[in-house]
Amino acid sequence: MIQAPAPPPPSRRRHDREIISLAVPAFGALVAEPLFVMVDSAIVGHLGTPQLAGLAVAAALLTTAVSIFVFLAYATTAAVARRVGAGDLASAIRQGMDGIWLAILLGIAVIAVTLPTAPWLVDVFGASDTAAPYAITYLRISSLGIPAMLVVLAATGVLRGLQDTRTPLYVAIGGFAANGALNAGLVYGAGLGIAGSAWGTVIAQVSMAVAYLIVVVRGARRHGASLRPDAAGIRASAQAGVPLLVRTLSLRAVLMIATAVAARLGDTETAAHQIILSLWSLMAFALDAIAIAGQAIIGRYLGADDAKGAREACRRMVQWGIVSGVVFGALIVLARPLFVPLFTSDRAVQDTLLPALLVVALSQPIAGVVFVLDGVLMGAGDGRYLAWAMLVTLAVFAPVALLVPVIGGGLTTLWWAMALMMTVRMVTLWLRTRSGKWIVTGATR
C-alpha cells in the first residue's frame, strides 16, 4: 500500500507563506519600474527617430544615476526590519525617516550636478548631433524628479522592512498609469513634445513619493516617531549604505564590461547580447523578488533574537531560489522558438543568440542561489562582506571577459564568462552563510 507523503513541517509552511506574501507583490512592483521607460519610448517614438534616440541616451543616464543609490532601499529594509523584529515600531519608522532624509539630500546633490553638466554627459554617452538637443532637454527636466525617485527607493525600503510589499505594488501601478496618461496628454495634447514626456515622468514620480510619504507619516504619528531630520541618524544611514554602493558599482561595472566586449565582437553579437541581457534582467527581477522577501524576513528574525528562525528561513529561501532557477532555465529552453522571433527576424542574430541562451538557461539555478543569498546577507546588514565579495567577483570576471575577443571567442564564450561571474558570487556568498558570521542578533547590527 502506497502511503501519502508526510505533510511539510509547520515551520516550512510558515516560511512559504511569508515568502509568497512578500515576494509576489514585490515582483509586481519591480516589473512596473522598467515599464515607465517603455511607455516613454512608445510615446516619444512617434515624434521621430532623433527624439527617440535622445530619450534613449537620457533614460540610460537617469537609470544609472538612480540605480547607484538603490542602497537606499536595501539598507533601509534591513535596518527597519531589525527594529520590527525587536518590537520597536517607533524606532523602526524613525530609522526609515533617516533614510528618506538622506534620499532627499542625495537627490538635491544629483540635481546640482546634472543641470549644468547635462550637455557634457549627453556627449560622453555618444548622442548624435540631431539627438543631443532632445537628450539634454529630457535629462534636465527629468533630473528634477530624481529626489522623488530616491525618496521612493527609501520609502519602499521602509515599507518592506515593515513587512509590507503590497503598498509599493499599488503605488507602482498608480504611478505607471499616471505616467502613461500624463505623457500622452503633455506630449500630444499640450504639444510639448519630448519635454512633455519628461514633465509627465517628473509629475508621476513626485506623486508616487507623496503617496509613500503620506503612508510613512501616518505610521510615524501612530507610533509617536519623530519626523524631523536627525544628523546622527542620516549619517548612520549613509555609512550603512557605502558598502552596498560599492557592491552596486561593482555589479554595474560587470554589466558594462560585458556590453563593451559584446560591442567589440560585432553588430550581430551586440544585437544578440542586448536581447539576452533584456531576458536575463527579466529573470533577475523575478529572483530579486525572493531576495527582497529575504531582506525583510531575515532582518525581522535577527531583530527578534531568533537565530534559529533566521537559519531556517535562509535554508528555505535557498530552496526556493534553486527551484525558481530550474523553472526559469527550462522556460528559456522550451520557449526559445516563441520569443526569439519577437525580438529579431535576422537569421544571423538568431543563430548567434541560441547557443548563448542555453548558457543562460543552465546558469539560472546558480542565479537563484545568488539572488537569495544576496538578499539574506543584506537583511542581516552584512554589507561590508557583500562589497568585498563583489569586488573579488569583478576582479575574476574582468580579465576573463576582456580575453574573449583576443582568443576569438564569440558571444557564447562571453556568456560562459557571465556564468563564471555568477558562480564566483555563489561561492563567496555560500561560504559566508555557511560560516554563520552573518548572524548578528539584536535591534542593531
mmCIF file of C-alpha atoms in Angstrom, residues 78 86-87 90 98 143-144 154 205 237-238 242 246-247 290 297 341 344 346 361 364-365 385 435:
data_model
loop_
_atom_site.group_PDB
_atom_site.id
_atom_site.type_symbol
_atom_site.label_atom_id
_atom_site.label_comp_id
_atom_site.label_asym_id
_atom_site.label_seq_id
_atom_site.Cartn_x
_atom_site.Cartn_y
_atom_site.Cartn_z
ATOM 1 C CA ALA A 78 17.356 45.657 6.761
ATOM 2 C CA ALA A 86 12.692 43.783 18.221
ATOM 3 C CA GLY A 87 9.140 45.106 18.671
ATOM 4 C CA ALA A 90 8.611 53.805 16.620
ATOM 5 C CA ASP A 98 16.605 58.907 8.347
ATOM 6 C CA SER A 143 16.546 65.273 -13.236
ATOM 7 C CA LEU A 144 14.144 67.481 -11.253
ATOM 8 C CA ALA A 154 13.957 54.819 0.616
ATOM 9 C CA GLN A 205 7.427 60.281 -9.702
ATOM 10 C CA SER A 237 22.202 55.578 7.137
ATOM 11 C CA ALA A 238 24.858 56.907 4.773
ATOM 12 C CA VAL A 242 28.517 52.868 1.486
ATOM 13 C CA VAL A 246 30.476 49.662 -3.654
ATOM 14 C CA ARG A 247 28.645 46.390 -4.362
ATOM 15 C CA ILE A 290 12.605 36.427 -3.428
ATOM 16 C CA ILE A 297 12.245 38.243 6.815
ATOM 17 C CA PRO A 341 11.336 35.816 -33.337
ATOM 18 C CA THR A 344 14.528 39.808 -34.190
ATOM 19 C CA ASP A 346 17.590 38.498 -38.562
ATOM 20 C CA ALA A 361 19.389 28.677 -19.056
ATOM 21 C CA GLN A 364 19.671 30.097 -13.810
ATOM 22 C CA PRO A 365 19.770 27.741 -10.772
ATOM 23 C CA TYR A 385 31.162 41.441 3.145
ATOM 24 C CA SER A 435 30.221 30.343 8.376
#
